[in-house]
CSV table of C-alpha atoms in Angstrom, one decimal:
chain,number,residue,atom,x,y,z
R,6,MET,CA,-68.5,-87.5,6.6
R,7,CYS,CA,-65.8,-88.5,7.8
R,8,GLY,CA,-64.5,-92.3,9.1
R,9,ILE,CA,-63.4,-93.0,12.5
R,10,VAL,CA,-62.0,-96.0,14.0
R,11,GLY,CA,-59.7,-97.5,16.2
R,12,VAL,CA,-58.8,-100.3,18.6
R,13,PHE,CA,-58.5,-100.6,22.8
R,14,ASP,CA,-57.0,-102.9,24.4
R,15,GLY,CA,-58.0,-103.3,28.5
R,16,VAL,CA,-55.0,-105.2,29.4
R,17,ALA,CA,-52.0,-102.8,30.5
R,18,GLY,CA,-48.9,-102.6,28.0
R,19,SER,CA,-51.0,-104.8,25.4
R,20,GLN,CA,-49.6,-103.8,21.8
R,21,ILE,CA,-52.0,-102.9,18.7
R,22,ASP,CA,-50.8,-103.9,15.4
R,23,PRO,CA,-50.6,-100.6,13.1
R,24,ALA,CA,-51.4,-102.2,10.1
R,25,LEU,CA,-54.7,-103.6,11.2
R,26,ILE,CA,-55.5,-99.8,12.4
R,27,ARG,CA,-54.1,-98.8,9.2
R,28,ARG,CA,-56.6,-101.3,7.3
R,29,MET,CA,-60.0,-100.5,9.0
R,30,ALA,CA,-58.7,-97.0,7.8
R,31,ASP,CA,-59.0,-98.2,4.6
R,32,ALA,CA,-62.1,-99.8,3.9
R,33,ILE,CA,-63.8,-96.7,4.3
R,34,ALA,CA,-61.6,-94.7,2.6
R,35,HIS,CA,-64.6,-92.9,0.6
R,36,ARG,CA,-65.6,-91.3,4.1
R,37,GLY,CA,-62.8,-89.1,4.0
R,38,PRO,CA,-61.0,-88.4,0.4
R,39,ASP,CA,-59.1,-85.2,2.3
R,40,GLY,CA,-56.7,-86.9,3.6
R,41,ASP,CA,-56.2,-89.7,6.7
R,42,GLY,CA,-54.5,-90.1,10.4
R,43,PHE,CA,-53.0,-92.1,12.9
R,44,HIS,CA,-52.9,-92.9,16.4
R,45,ILE,CA,-50.7,-95.8,18.6
R,46,ALA,CA,-49.6,-96.7,21.7
R,47,PRO,CA,-49.4,-99.1,23.6
R,48,GLY,CA,-53.3,-100.6,24.7
R,49,ILE,CA,-54.9,-98.4,22.0
R,50,GLY,CA,-54.9,-97.6,17.7
R,51,LEU,CA,-56.9,-94.7,16.6
R,52,GLY,CA,-57.6,-93.6,12.3
R,53,HIS,CA,-59.6,-91.5,10.7
R,54,ARG,CA,-59.9,-90.8,8.0
R,55,ARG,CA,-61.1,-86.9,6.5
R,56,LEU,CA,-63.5,-85.3,4.6
R,57,ALA,CA,-62.3,-81.3,5.5
R,58,ILE,CA,-66.2,-78.9,6.1
R,59,ILE,CA,-63.7,-76.4,8.8
R,60,ASP,CA,-60.9,-75.2,9.1
R,61,LEU,CA,-59.9,-77.3,5.9
R,62,SER,CA,-55.3,-76.8,6.8
R,63,GLY,CA,-56.1,-76.8,10.8
R,64,GLY,CA,-58.6,-79.5,11.1
R,65,ALA,CA,-56.8,-82.9,10.6
R,66,GLN,CA,-56.7,-85.5,12.7
R,67,PRO,CA,-56.3,-87.5,15.2
R,68,MET,CA,-55.8,-84.2,17.0
R,69,ALA,CA,-54.4,-84.0,20.2
R,70,THR,CA,-53.8,-81.2,23.0
R,71,ALA,CA,-51.3,-79.4,23.5
R,72,ASP,CA,-49.2,-82.1,26.2
R,73,GLY,CA,-50.1,-85.0,24.3
R,74,GLN,CA,-52.5,-86.4,26.1
R,75,THR,CA,-56.0,-86.1,24.9
R,76,VAL,CA,-56.6,-87.7,21.0
R,77,VAL,CA,-60.0,-87.3,19.6
R,78,VAL,CA,-61.1,-89.0,15.9
R,79,PHE,CA,-64.1,-87.3,16.0
R,80,ASN,CA,-66.9,-87.7,12.2
R,81,GLY,CA,-69.6,-84.8,12.1
R,82,GLU,CA,-70.2,-81.6,12.7
R,83,ILE,CA,-70.6,-79.5,16.1
R,84,TYR,CA,-73.0,-76.5,15.3
R,85,ASN,CA,-72.5,-74.8,18.3
R,86,PHE,CA,-68.7,-74.9,18.2
R,87,ARG,CA,-68.1,-71.2,18.0
R,88,GLU,CA,-70.4,-70.8,21.6
R,89,VAL,CA,-68.7,-73.6,23.3
R,90,ALA,CA,-65.6,-72.4,22.5
R,91,ALA,CA,-66.1,-68.8,24.0
R,92,GLU,CA,-67.6,-70.8,27.5
R,93,LEU,CA,-64.2,-72.7,27.8
R,94,ALA,CA,-61.7,-69.6,26.3
R,95,ALA,CA,-63.3,-68.4,29.9
R,96,HIS,CA,-62.4,-71.5,31.5
R,97,GLY,CA,-58.6,-70.5,30.6
R,98,CYS,CA,-58.1,-72.5,27.0
R,99,VAL,CA,-56.2,-71.6,24.7
R,100,PHE,CA,-57.1,-72.7,21.2
R,101,ARG,CA,-54.9,-73.2,18.0
R,102,THR,CA,-57.5,-74.1,15.3
R,103,ARG,CA,-60.5,-72.7,14.5
R,104,SER,CA,-62.1,-76.7,14.1
R,105,ASP,CA,-64.4,-77.8,15.9
R,106,THR,CA,-62.7,-81.0,16.9
R,107,GLU,CA,-60.8,-78.8,19.3
R,108,VAL,CA,-63.9,-77.8,21.0
R,109,ILE,CA,-64.8,-81.5,21.9
R,110,LEU,CA,-61.0,-81.5,23.3
R,111,GLU,CA,-61.2,-78.9,25.2
R,112,ALA,CA,-64.1,-79.7,26.3
R,113,TYR,CA,-63.0,-83.0,27.6
R,114,ARG,CA,-60.8,-81.3,29.5
R,115,VAL,CA,-62.8,-79.2,31.0
R,116,TRP,CA,-66.3,-81.1,31.9
R,117,GLY,CA,-65.1,-84.7,31.1
R,118,PRO,CA,-67.8,-87.3,29.8
R,119,SER,CA,-70.2,-85.2,30.3
R,120,CYS,CA,-68.7,-82.5,27.3
R,121,VAL,CA,-71.6,-84.4,24.9
R,122,THR,CA,-74.2,-82.4,26.6
R,123,ARG,CA,-72.8,-79.0,25.8
R,124,LEU,CA,-72.4,-80.3,22.5
R,125,SER,CA,-75.1,-79.3,19.9
R,126,GLY,CA,-74.7,-81.5,16.3
R,127,MET,CA,-73.9,-84.4,15.0
R,128,PHE,CA,-71.3,-85.9,15.6
R,129,ALA,CA,-69.2,-89.6,16.4
R,130,PHE,CA,-66.1,-89.5,17.8
R,131,ALA,CA,-63.5,-91.7,19.6
R,132,LEU,CA,-62.0,-90.0,23.3
R,133,TRP,CA,-58.6,-91.3,24.2
R,134,ASP,CA,-57.6,-89.9,27.4
R,135,ALA,CA,-53.9,-91.2,28.7
R,136,THR,CA,-53.8,-90.0,31.8
R,137,SER,CA,-56.2,-91.5,33.2
R,138,GLN,CA,-56.7,-94.4,30.5
R,139,THR,CA,-59.7,-94.1,29.2
R,140,LEU,CA,-61.1,-94.8,26.6
R,141,MET,CA,-64.9,-92.3,25.3
R,142,LEU,CA,-67.6,-92.9,23.0
R,143,ALA,CA,-70.1,-91.4,22.4
R,144,ARG,CA,-72.7,-90.8,19.6
R,145,ASP,CA,-75.3,-87.5,18.9
R,146,ARG,CA,-78.8,-87.4,20.1
R,147,ILE,CA,-80.8,-89.0,17.2
R,148,GLY,CA,-78.1,-91.5,16.0
R,149,LYS,CA,-77.5,-89.2,12.2
R,150,LYS,CA,-73.8,-90.4,12.7
R,151,PRO,CA,-72.9,-93.8,13.4
R,152,LEU,CA,-70.8,-96.1,15.7
R,153,TYR,CA,-69.9,-99.5,15.5
R,154,TYR,CA,-68.6,-101.8,17.9
R,155,ARG,CA,-67.8,-105.4,19.0
R,156,ILE,CA,-66.2,-106.1,22.1
R,157,GLU,CA,-63.5,-110.2,22.7
R,158,ALA,CA,-63.2,-111.4,25.4
R,159,ASP,CA,-64.2,-108.6,28.0
R,160,ARG,CA,-61.0,-107.0,27.2
R,161,ARG,CA,-60.7,-106.0,23.9
R,162,ILE,CA,-63.1,-103.4,21.7
R,163,ALA,CA,-63.2,-102.4,18.1
R,164,PHE,CA,-64.8,-99.8,16.8
R,165,ALA,CA,-66.0,-97.5,13.2
R,166,SER,CA,-68.4,-96.0,11.6
R,167,GLU,CA,-69.0,-98.4,9.4
R,168,ILE,CA,-69.1,-102.5,10.2
R,169,LYS,CA,-66.9,-102.9,7.3
R,170,ALA,CA,-64.0,-101.4,8.6
R,171,LEU,CA,-64.8,-104.0,11.6
R,172,ARG,CA,-64.8,-107.1,9.2
R,173,VAL,CA,-60.6,-106.9,7.9
R,174,ASP,CA,-59.8,-108.3,11.5
R,175,PRO,CA,-59.3,-111.7,10.1
R,176,ALA,CA,-60.9,-112.7,14.0
R,177,PHE,CA,-63.9,-111.0,13.0
R,178,ASP,CA,-67.0,-113.1,14.1
R,179,ARG,CA,-69.4,-113.4,11.0
R,180,ARG,CA,-72.1,-115.4,12.4
R,181,LEU,CA,-75.6,-113.4,12.0
R,182,ASP,CA,-77.8,-112.4,14.8
R,183,PRO,CA,-81.4,-114.3,14.8
R,184,ALA,CA,-83.4,-111.5,16.6
R,185,ALA,CA,-82.2,-109.2,14.3
R,186,ILE,CA,-83.5,-110.8,11.6
R,187,GLU,CA,-86.4,-111.1,12.6
R,188,ASP,CA,-86.3,-107.4,12.7
R,189,PHE,CA,-85.5,-106.7,10.0
R,190,LEU,CA,-88.2,-109.3,7.9
R,191,GLY,CA,-90.9,-106.8,10.5
R,192,LEU,CA,-89.6,-102.7,10.4
R,193,GLY,CA,-87.8,-103.1,6.9
R,194,TYR,CA,-83.9,-102.6,8.5
R,195,VAL,CA,-81.7,-104.1,11.8
R,196,PRO,CA,-82.5,-100.9,14.8
R,197,ASP,CA,-80.0,-99.9,18.2
R,198,PRO,CA,-78.5,-101.5,19.0
R,199,ARG,CA,-78.7,-104.6,17.0
R,200,THR,CA,-76.7,-104.7,13.9
R,201,ILE,CA,-76.9,-108.9,11.7
R,202,TYR,CA,-73.8,-109.9,13.2
R,203,ALA,CA,-73.9,-110.9,16.9
R,204,ALA,CA,-71.2,-109.4,17.1
R,205,VAL,CA,-71.3,-106.2,17.2
R,206,ARG,CA,-73.9,-104.0,18.6
R,207,LYS,CA,-74.9,-99.6,17.5
R,208,LEU,CA,-73.7,-97.0,20.3
R,209,PRO,CA,-77.5,-96.3,21.3
R,210,PRO,CA,-78.5,-91.8,19.7
R,211,ALA,CA,-77.6,-90.2,23.1
R,212,HIS,CA,-75.6,-92.5,24.4
R,213,THR,CA,-72.1,-93.0,25.4
R,214,LEU,CA,-69.1,-96.1,26.1
R,215,VAL,CA,-66.9,-95.3,28.4
R,216,TRP,CA,-63.5,-97.9,29.0
R,217,ARG,CA,-61.5,-97.0,31.8
R,218,ARG,CA,-58.5,-99.6,31.7
R,219,GLY,CA,-59.0,-102.3,34.7
R,220,ALA,CA,-62.6,-101.3,34.6
R,221,GLN,CA,-65.8,-102.8,32.1
R,222,PRO,CA,-67.4,-100.3,30.7
R,223,GLU,CA,-70.4,-98.4,31.0
R,224,ILE,CA,-72.7,-97.4,29.0
R,225,ARG,CA,-74.5,-94.5,29.2
R,226,ARG,CA,-77.4,-92.4,28.2
R,227,TYR,CA,-76.6,-88.4,28.9
R,228,TRP,CA,-80.1,-88.0,27.0
R,229,ALA,CA,-83.6,-87.6,26.3
R,230,LEU,CA,-86.6,-86.1,24.4
R,231,ASP,CA,-88.7,-84.0,26.7
R,232,LEU,CA,-92.1,-84.9,26.6
R,233,THR,CA,-93.2,-82.4,29.5
R,234,GLU,CA,-96.2,-80.2,27.6
R,235,THR,CA,-95.7,-76.9,27.1
R,236,PRO,CA,-98.7,-74.3,27.5
R,237,VAL,CA,-101.3,-74.1,25.1
R,238,ARG,CA,-100.3,-71.2,22.6
R,239,SER,CA,-102.2,-69.7,19.9
R,240,ARG,CA,-101.5,-71.4,16.4
R,241,ALA,CA,-99.8,-67.8,15.2
R,242,GLU,CA,-97.8,-68.3,18.1
R,243,ALA,CA,-96.9,-71.7,17.0
R,244,VAL,CA,-96.0,-70.6,13.8
R,245,ASP,CA,-93.7,-68.1,14.4
R,246,GLU,CA,-91.9,-70.0,17.1
R,247,LEU,CA,-91.5,-72.4,14.7
R,248,ARG,CA,-90.2,-70.2,12.0
R,249,ALA,CA,-87.5,-68.8,14.2
R,250,ARG,CA,-86.3,-72.7,15.3
R,251,LEU,CA,-86.6,-73.5,11.8
R,252,LYS,CA,-84.2,-70.7,10.9
R,253,ALA,CA,-81.6,-71.4,14.1
R,254,ALA,CA,-80.9,-74.9,12.7
R,255,VAL,CA,-80.7,-74.1,9.4
R,256,ALA,CA,-78.0,-70.9,10.1
R,257,ALA,CA,-76.2,-73.3,12.2
R,258,ARG,CA,-75.6,-76.2,9.8
R,259,LEU,CA,-74.7,-73.3,6.0
R,260,ILE,CA,-71.6,-73.0,9.1
R,261,SER,CA,-68.8,-74.3,6.3
R,262,ASP,CA,-65.6,-73.8,4.3
R,263,VAL,CA,-66.6,-75.5,1.8
R,264,PRO,CA,-69.6,-75.1,-0.6
R,265,LEU,CA,-72.9,-76.5,-0.1
R,266,GLY,CA,-76.8,-76.9,-1.0
R,267,ALA,CA,-80.0,-78.9,-0.5
R,268,PHE,CA,-82.1,-82.0,-1.8
R,269,LEU,CA,-85.0,-80.2,-2.9
R,270,SER,CA,-88.6,-82.0,-3.6
R,271,GLY,CA,-90.8,-79.8,-3.2
R,272,GLY,CA,-92.3,-81.5,-0.7
R,273,VAL,CA,-93.7,-78.8,2.6
R,274,ASP,CA,-90.5,-80.1,4.8
R,275,SER,CA,-87.0,-79.5,1.8
R,276,SER,CA,-89.2,-76.6,0.5
R,277,ALA,CA,-89.1,-75.4,4.0
R,278,VAL,CA,-85.5,-75.4,4.6
R,279,VAL,CA,-84.4,-74.4,1.3
R,280,SER,CA,-86.4,-71.0,1.7
R,281,THR,CA,-84.7,-70.8,4.5
R,282,MET,CA,-81.6,-71.4,3.4
R,283,ALA,CA,-82.5,-68.8,0.5
R,284,GLY,CA,-83.1,-66.3,3.2
R,285,LEU,CA,-79.9,-66.4,4.3
R,286,ALA,CA,-77.4,-66.7,2.0
R,287,SER,CA,-75.9,-64.2,0.2
R,288,ALA,CA,-75.3,-65.8,-3.1
R,289,PRO,CA,-78.4,-68.5,-4.9
R,290,VAL,CA,-78.4,-71.8,-3.3
R,291,LYS,CA,-77.8,-75.1,-5.1
R,292,THR,CA,-80.7,-77.1,-5.3
R,293,PHE,CA,-81.0,-81.0,-6.9
R,294,THR,CA,-84.1,-83.1,-7.7
R,295,ILE,CA,-84.6,-86.8,-8.9
R,296,GLY,CA,-87.3,-86.9,-11.4
R,297,PHE,CA,-88.3,-90.8,-13.0
R,298,GLY,CA,-90.4,-89.5,-15.7
R,299,VAL,CA,-93.8,-91.2,-14.3
R,300,ALA,CA,-96.5,-89.0,-13.2
R,301,ASP,CA,-97.1,-90.8,-9.7
R,302,HIS,CA,-93.4,-90.8,-8.5
R,303,ASP,CA,-92.3,-87.3,-9.9
R,304,GLU,CA,-91.7,-84.3,-8.7
R,305,THR,CA,-89.9,-81.9,-10.2
R,306,GLY,CA,-92.5,-80.2,-10.7
R,307,TYR,CA,-92.9,-78.8,-7.6
R,308,ALA,CA,-89.4,-78.8,-6.8
R,309,ARG,CA,-89.1,-76.3,-9.9
R,310,LEU,CA,-91.8,-73.7,-8.1
R,311,ILE,CA,-90.2,-73.6,-5.2
R,312,ALA,CA,-86.4,-73.2,-7.7
R,313,GLU,CA,-88.1,-70.5,-8.8
R,314,LYS,CA,-89.5,-69.0,-6.6
R,315,TYR,CA,-86.3,-68.3,-4.1
R,316,GLY,CA,-84.5,-67.9,-7.7
R,317,THR,CA,-81.8,-71.6,-6.5
R,318,ASP,CA,-79.0,-72.3,-9.5
R,319,HIS,CA,-81.5,-75.6,-10.0
R,320,VAL,CA,-80.5,-78.6,-11.4
R,321,GLU,CA,-82.6,-81.5,-12.4
R,322,ALA,CA,-81.1,-85.2,-13.3
R,323,PHE,CA,-83.9,-87.1,-14.4
R,324,ILE,CA,-83.5,-90.9,-14.0
R,325,ASP,CA,-85.1,-94.1,-16.2
R,326,PRO,CA,-86.9,-96.1,-13.4
R,327,GLN,CA,-86.0,-99.0,-15.4
R,328,SER,CA,-82.8,-99.0,-14.8
R,329,PHE,CA,-83.3,-99.5,-11.5
R,330,ALA,CA,-84.3,-102.5,-12.1
R,331,ALA,CA,-81.7,-103.2,-14.9
R,332,SER,CA,-78.7,-101.5,-12.6
R,333,HIS,CA,-77.2,-105.0,-10.3
R,334,ASP,CA,-73.7,-102.8,-10.1
R,335,MET,CA,-76.3,-99.8,-7.9
R,336,ILE,CA,-77.6,-103.0,-5.6
R,337,ASP,CA,-74.7,-103.8,-5.5
R,338,ARG,CA,-72.9,-100.4,-4.3
R,339,LEU,CA,-75.5,-100.5,-1.8
R,340,VAL,CA,-75.2,-103.6,-0.1
R,341,GLY,CA,-71.3,-102.9,0.2
R,342,ILE,CA,-73.0,-99.1,2.2
R,343,TYR,CA,-75.0,-100.3,4.7
R,344,ASP,CA,-73.3,-103.5,5.6
R,345,GLU,CA,-76.4,-105.2,6.9
R,346,PRO,CA,-80.3,-105.8,5.2
R,347,PHE,CA,-82.0,-102.0,4.6
R,348,GLY,CA,-85.5,-102.6,3.1
R,349,ASP,CA,-86.6,-99.3,2.4
R,350,ASN,CA,-86.4,-98.8,-1.6
R,351,SER,CA,-86.2,-95.1,-1.1
R,352,ALA,CA,-81.9,-95.5,-1.5
R,353,LEU,CA,-81.8,-95.9,-5.2
R,354,PRO,CA,-83.2,-92.1,-5.8
R,355,THR,CA,-80.9,-91.3,-2.7
R,356,LEU,CA,-77.5,-92.4,-3.7
R,357,ARG,CA,-78.4,-90.9,-7.6
R,358,VAL,CA,-78.9,-87.6,-6.3
R,359,CYS,CA,-76.1,-87.3,-4.0
R,360,ALA,CA,-74.1,-88.6,-6.9
R,361,GLU,CA,-76.1,-85.6,-8.6
R,362,ALA,CA,-75.0,-82.9,-5.7
R,363,ARG,CA,-71.1,-84.0,-5.5
R,364,LYS,CA,-70.1,-83.0,-8.7
R,365,LYS,CA,-71.2,-78.9,-7.3
R,366,VAL,CA,-71.0,-79.5,-3.4
R,367,THR,CA,-69.4,-81.3,-0.8
R,368,VAL,CA,-72.3,-81.0,1.9
R,369,ALA,CA,-76.1,-80.8,1.4
R,370,LEU,CA,-79.0,-80.3,3.7
R,371,SER,CA,-82.1,-82.4,3.4
R,372,GLY,CA,-85.9,-82.2,4.5
R,373,ASP,CA,-85.4,-85.7,6.1
R,374,GLY,CA,-87.6,-86.1,9.8
R,375,GLY,CA,-89.9,-83.3,8.7
R,376,ASP,CA,-93.6,-85.9,8.2
R,377,GLU,CA,-92.3,-87.6,11.4
R,378,ALA,CA,-91.9,-84.6,13.5
R,379,PHE,CA,-95.2,-83.0,12.2
R,380,ALA,CA,-97.6,-86.7,11.9
R,381,GLY,CA,-97.4,-85.5,7.9
R,382,TYR,CA,-98.1,-89.6,6.6
R,383,ARG,CA,-102.0,-91.1,7.3
R,384,ARG,CA,-100.9,-93.4,9.7
R,385,TYR,CA,-100.6,-91.1,11.8
R,386,LEU,CA,-103.9,-90.3,11.4
R,387,TRP,CA,-105.3,-93.7,11.3
R,388,HIS,CA,-103.0,-94.1,14.8
R,389,VAL,CA,-105.2,-91.6,16.8
R,390,ARG,CA,-108.0,-93.5,15.3
R,391,GLU,CA,-107.0,-96.3,17.0
R,392,GLN,CA,-106.5,-95.0,20.1
R,393,GLN,CA,-110.1,-94.0,20.7
R,394,VAL,CA,-111.6,-96.3,20.1
R,395,ARG,CA,-108.9,-98.4,22.9
R,396,SER,CA,-110.4,-95.8,25.0
R,397,LEU,CA,-114.1,-96.9,24.4
R,398,VAL,CA,-113.8,-100.5,24.4
R,399,PRO,CA,-112.0,-101.9,27.4
R,400,SER,CA,-109.6,-103.7,27.1
R,401,ALA,CA,-111.3,-107.2,29.0
R,402,ILE,CA,-113.5,-107.0,25.7
R,403,ARG,CA,-111.9,-105.5,22.7
R,404,GLY,CA,-109.1,-108.2,23.2
R,405,PRO,CA,-111.1,-111.7,22.9
R,406,LEU,CA,-113.4,-108.9,20.0
R,407,PHE,CA,-111.3,-107.5,18.1
R,408,SER,CA,-108.6,-111.2,18.2
R,409,ALA,CA,-111.8,-112.4,17.1
R,410,LEU,CA,-113.5,-110.4,14.5
R,411,ALA,CA,-109.7,-110.2,13.1
R,412,ALA,CA,-110.2,-114.3,12.6
R,413,ILE,CA,-113.1,-114.5,10.3
R,414,TYR,CA,-112.0,-111.1,8.2
R,415,PRO,CA,-110.9,-112.5,4.3
R,416,SER,CA,-107.5,-111.7,3.7
R,417,PHE,CA,-107.1,-108.3,1.5
R,418,ASP,CA,-102.7,-107.9,2.5
R,419,ASN,CA,-102.7,-106.4,-1.2
R,420,ALA,CA,-105.6,-104.6,-1.3
R,421,PRO,CA,-106.0,-100.6,-0.1
R,422,ARG,CA,-105.6,-99.8,2.9
R,423,PHE,CA,-109.3,-99.1,3.5
R,424,LEU,CA,-110.4,-103.0,2.8
R,425,ARG,CA,-107.9,-104.4,4.8
R,426,ALA,CA,-109.6,-104.6,8.4
R,427,GLY,CA,-108.5,-107.1,9.4
R,428,THR,CA,-105.1,-105.8,9.7
R,429,THR,CA,-107.0,-103.4,12.2
R,430,LEU,CA,-108.9,-105.8,14.0
R,431,ARG,CA,-105.3,-107.4,14.9
R,432,GLU,CA,-104.3,-104.1,15.9
R,433,LEU,CA,-107.3,-102.9,18.0
R,434,ALA,CA,-107.2,-106.2,19.5
R,435,MET,CA,-103.5,-105.3,21.3
R,436,GLY,CA,-102.0,-102.5,23.4
R,437,SER,CA,-101.4,-99.1,22.2
R,438,ALA,CA,-97.6,-99.6,23.4
């Protein structure tokens, strides 16, 4: 990962404090240990912390076009940058580097803000167009790369990869957002576009923010998941297509000029990623697993089976579960990493496995999202059953009936799910949205 920061002032000729931009970048130095860079001009300041992955010698940022009129700072990776570069070359673009960063610059010059529709990858970038006096912020389709911002008095915007970079400004408004607190208590995290701070927002996934000096900022969605039903395929055809798509996705993520590996839990998703990597790589895949020595939570046995089957260079790190309770330093570090409340306890082992992986690799693939994409959790089947009940009982009857039943059902909040009928009855009383 890299880190980006910046400040844009909508008033022509205004000055940006270079020391502020440097302090913002220093606050996220951990995101980019391989170097930093800055661009300061009237009304605009950009900063970058680099973790070099592609074109180690030629990809330094901020990166400008040959005429110096367009400048970008970028966090992430554009997986199809070679294909886009070939298309841009047909438009007369000449590239000076082998980096995906330069592809963003040239794509903007040819297609303008709509260039994001051509990019496949994980990214957050800020681009300054001096000719049109326009700032463009963009975030990838799924929101893998973060981008936070705050707007002051409708004339000035500060943005960064992490909230802590915004907090270094003495003028930072630290008031909390009551709605965000409510979201956290209900969901365990603060969803886009809110943050725990009332004055700070996340740029939502698949959105751009374009602000031309003298006008108002415009936030637009550039992509949405296509939910159009496709023709029913046979099981064999569906399996073949899934394998082809998984292979293409993994292959795109193996483009790197630094060592890479994979997290391996032994579950279906991470195992599928590792097996695909093994089929594409010319050397053994480096894999990493965390174990706890507690049978109910230890997946090292499954991971070891996959590692042996595909001949990976496997690393197992074992952790005493009691160490988590006693490790105040780890908790404090996580608080510093997330910058706002986050209630998923998987962050603890994730931090440890990342630390182990960093000893050998710079980039690691993971299988996160497999259960969500393929309905792997039991709650999805439960939701289907609830929907079936809703379809059978008219809402005029269902609401009062199930509300009354929920009110008289005893509370068993800590019992197994099948005994917590009160929760299910309340859900059935509500609509499906």
